Amino acid sequence: MAPPLEQFHASQLPVRINTLLNGKPRRPPIKLEECPLMEMVQYKCNIKKSDLPERPVILCEPVVRLFRKCEGGPTVETTAWEGLREQGGK
């Protein structure tokens, strides 16, 4: 199992991405807004019972995830952060 991760608000992402695990600042700092935006679509599927028990209905819906791929640095999921930027709450 993966180790637990600390949760934080999307507005803190630019600060968090520029702080290394040891607490030191990243040099040079990453400017997320300058990194290329990428998109990935995943699907969330649920099984529902149907009138025919041997043939359940599978309903899938797309889940869009946004990422910033920074040159020489990390690829960061920015889905929630992009939503804040659209609202003007950088």
PDB file of C-alpha atoms in Angstrom:
ATOM      1  CA  MET A   1       0.000   0.000   0.000  1.00  0.00           C
ATOM      2  CA  ALA A   2       1.221   3.503  -0.778  1.00  0.00           C
ATOM      3  CA  PRO A   3       2.153   5.726   2.174  1.00  0.00           C
ATOM      4  CA  PRO A   4      -0.436   8.303   3.272  1.00  0.00           C
ATOM      5  CA  LEU A   5      -0.131  11.737   1.708  1.00  0.00           C
ATOM      6  CA  GLU A   6      -0.808  15.066   3.326  1.00  0.00           C
ATOM      7  CA  GLN A   7      -3.812  16.844   1.849  1.00  0.00           C
ATOM      8  CA  PHE A   8      -3.764  20.565   1.135  1.00  0.00           C
ATOM      9  CA  HIS A   9      -5.948  23.143  -0.616  1.00  0.00           C
ATOM     10  CA  ALA A  10      -5.374  23.618  -4.347  1.00  0.00           C
ATOM     11  CA  SER A  11      -4.445  27.276  -3.793  1.00  0.00           C
ATOM     12  CA  GLN A  12      -1.291  26.069  -1.974  1.00  0.00           C
ATOM     13  CA  LEU A  13      -0.060  24.036  -4.960  1.00  0.00           C
ATOM     14  CA  PRO A  14       2.450  26.621  -6.311  1.00  0.00           C
ATOM     15  CA  VAL A  15       4.070  26.899  -2.859  1.00  0.00           C
ATOM     16  CA  ARG A  16       4.026  23.146  -2.186  1.00  0.00           C
ATOM     17  CA  ILE A  17       5.533  22.265  -5.562  1.00  0.00           C
ATOM     18  CA  ASN A  18       8.430  24.641  -4.839  1.00  0.00           C
ATOM     19  CA  THR A  19       9.219  23.170  -1.424  1.00  0.00           C
ATOM     20  CA  LEU A  20      11.309  19.998  -1.354  1.00  0.00           C
ATOM     21  CA  LEU A  21      10.551  17.146   1.065  1.00  0.00           C
ATOM     22  CA  ASN A  22      13.375  18.312   3.343  1.00  0.00           C
ATOM     23  CA  GLY A  23      11.716  21.760   3.604  1.00  0.00           C
ATOM     24  CA  LYS A  24      14.243  23.586   1.425  1.00  0.00           C
ATOM     25  CA  PRO A  25      13.099  25.720  -1.520  1.00  0.00           C
ATOM     26  CA  ARG A  26      13.326  24.223  -5.018  1.00  0.00           C
ATOM     27  CA  ARG A  27      16.030  25.856  -7.154  1.00  0.00           C
ATOM     28  CA  PRO A  28      15.159  27.111  -9.675  1.00  0.00           C
ATOM     29  CA  PRO A  29      11.511  27.524  -8.693  1.00  0.00           C
ATOM     30  CA  ILE A  30       8.798  26.045 -10.907  1.00  0.00           C
ATOM     31  CA  LYS A  31       6.197  28.413 -12.350  1.00  0.00           C
ATOM     32  CA  LEU A  32       3.237  26.093 -12.946  1.00  0.00           C
ATOM     33  CA  GLU A  33       1.427  28.545 -15.198  1.00  0.00           C
ATOM     34  CA  GLU A  34       4.401  28.397 -17.616  1.00  0.00           C
ATOM     35  CA  CYS A  35       4.442  24.576 -17.834  1.00  0.00           C
ATOM     36  CA  PRO A  36       2.534  22.974 -20.740  1.00  0.00           C
ATOM     37  CA  LEU A  37      -1.024  21.947 -19.870  1.00  0.00           C
ATOM     38  CA  MET A  38      -1.929  18.326 -20.572  1.00  0.00           C
ATOM     39  CA  GLU A  39      -5.192  16.427 -20.270  1.00  0.00           C
ATOM     40  CA  MET A  40      -6.001  12.819 -19.478  1.00  0.00           C
ATOM     41  CA  VAL A  41      -9.450  11.234 -19.555  1.00  0.00           C
ATOM     42  CA  GLN A  42     -10.169   8.317 -17.247  1.00  0.00           C
ATOM     43  CA  TYR A  43     -13.471   6.536 -16.800  1.00  0.00           C
ATOM     44  CA  LYS A  44     -15.397   5.799 -13.621  1.00  0.00           C
ATOM     45  CA  CYS A  45     -17.654   2.784 -14.136  1.00  0.00           C
ATOM     46  CA  ASN A  46     -20.464   1.422 -11.987  1.00  0.00           C
ATOM     47  CA  ILE A  47     -22.423  -1.782 -12.367  1.00  0.00           C
ATOM     48  CA  LYS A  48     -26.198  -1.586 -12.072  1.00  0.00           C
ATOM     49  CA  LYS A  49     -28.625  -4.444 -11.879  1.00  0.00           C
ATOM     50  CA  SER A  50     -30.784  -4.961 -14.902  1.00  0.00           C
ATOM     51  CA  ASP A  51     -33.989  -6.851 -15.551  1.00  0.00           C
ATOM     52  CA  LEU A  52     -31.841  -9.749 -16.704  1.00  0.00           C
ATOM     53  CA  PRO A  53     -29.658 -10.884 -13.752  1.00  0.00           C
ATOM     54  CA  GLU A  54     -27.057 -12.475 -16.005  1.00  0.00           C
ATOM     55  CA  ARG A  55     -26.589  -9.178 -17.906  1.00  0.00           C
ATOM     56  CA  PRO A  56     -25.795  -6.287 -15.572  1.00  0.00           C
ATOM     57  CA  VAL A  57     -25.613  -2.778 -17.007  1.00  0.00           C
ATOM     58  CA  ILE A  58     -22.236  -1.066 -16.862  1.00  0.00           C
ATOM     59  CA  LEU A  59     -22.425   2.728 -16.815  1.00  0.00           C
ATOM     60  CA  CYS A  60     -19.205   4.657 -17.366  1.00  0.00           C
ATOM     61  CA  GLU A  61     -18.639   8.392 -17.180  1.00  0.00           C
ATOM     62  CA  PRO A  62     -15.524  10.344 -18.152  1.00  0.00           C
ATOM     63  CA  VAL A  63     -13.333  11.957 -15.506  1.00  0.00           C
ATOM     64  CA  VAL A  64     -11.054  14.652 -16.941  1.00  0.00           C
ATOM     65  CA  ARG A  65      -7.757  15.253 -15.150  1.00  0.00           C
ATOM     66  CA  LEU A  66      -5.436  18.148 -15.957  1.00  0.00           C
ATOM     67  CA  PHE A  67      -1.668  18.119 -15.542  1.00  0.00           C
ATOM     68  CA  ARG A  68       1.237  20.514 -15.973  1.00  0.00           C
ATOM     69  CA  LYS A  69       4.406  18.879 -17.311  1.00  0.00           C
ATOM     70  CA  CYS A  70       7.348  21.014 -16.287  1.00  0.00           C
ATOM     71  CA  GLU A  71      10.604  20.738 -18.245  1.00  0.00           C
ATOM     72  CA  GLY A  72      13.282  19.068 -16.151  1.00  0.00           C
ATOM     73  CA  GLY A  73      10.866  18.814 -13.255  1.00  0.00           C
ATOM     74  CA  PRO A  74       7.793  16.988 -12.099  1.00  0.00           C
ATOM     75  CA  THR A  75       4.477  16.350 -13.794  1.00  0.00           C
ATOM     76  CA  VAL A  76       1.812  17.697 -11.448  1.00  0.00           C
ATOM     77  CA  GLU A  77      -1.931  17.074 -11.413  1.00  0.00           C
ATOM     78  CA  THR A  78      -3.505  20.532 -11.450  1.00  0.00           C
ATOM     79  CA  THR A  79      -7.211  19.767 -12.003  1.00  0.00           C
ATOM     80  CA  ALA A  80      -8.455  21.632  -8.906  1.00  0.00           C
ATOM     81  CA  TRP A  81      -5.839  24.401  -9.276  1.00  0.00           C
ATOM     82  CA  GLU A  82      -6.893  25.072 -12.887  1.00  0.00           C
ATOM     83  CA  GLY A  83     -10.489  25.437 -11.654  1.00  0.00           C
ATOM     84  CA  LEU A  84      -9.384  28.062  -9.129  1.00  0.00           C
ATOM     85  CA  ARG A  85      -7.476  29.948 -11.831  1.00  0.00           C
ATOM     86  CA  GLU A  86     -10.589  30.001 -14.056  1.00  0.00           C
ATOM     87  CA  GLN A  87     -12.532  31.566 -11.192  1.00  0.00           C
ATOM     88  CA  GLY A  88      -9.832  34.189 -10.728  1.00  0.00           C
ATOM     89  CA  GLY A  89      -8.810  32.808  -7.328  1.00  0.00           C
ATOM     90  CA  LYS A  90      -5.194  32.108  -8.199  1.00  0.00           C
TER      91      LYS A  90
END
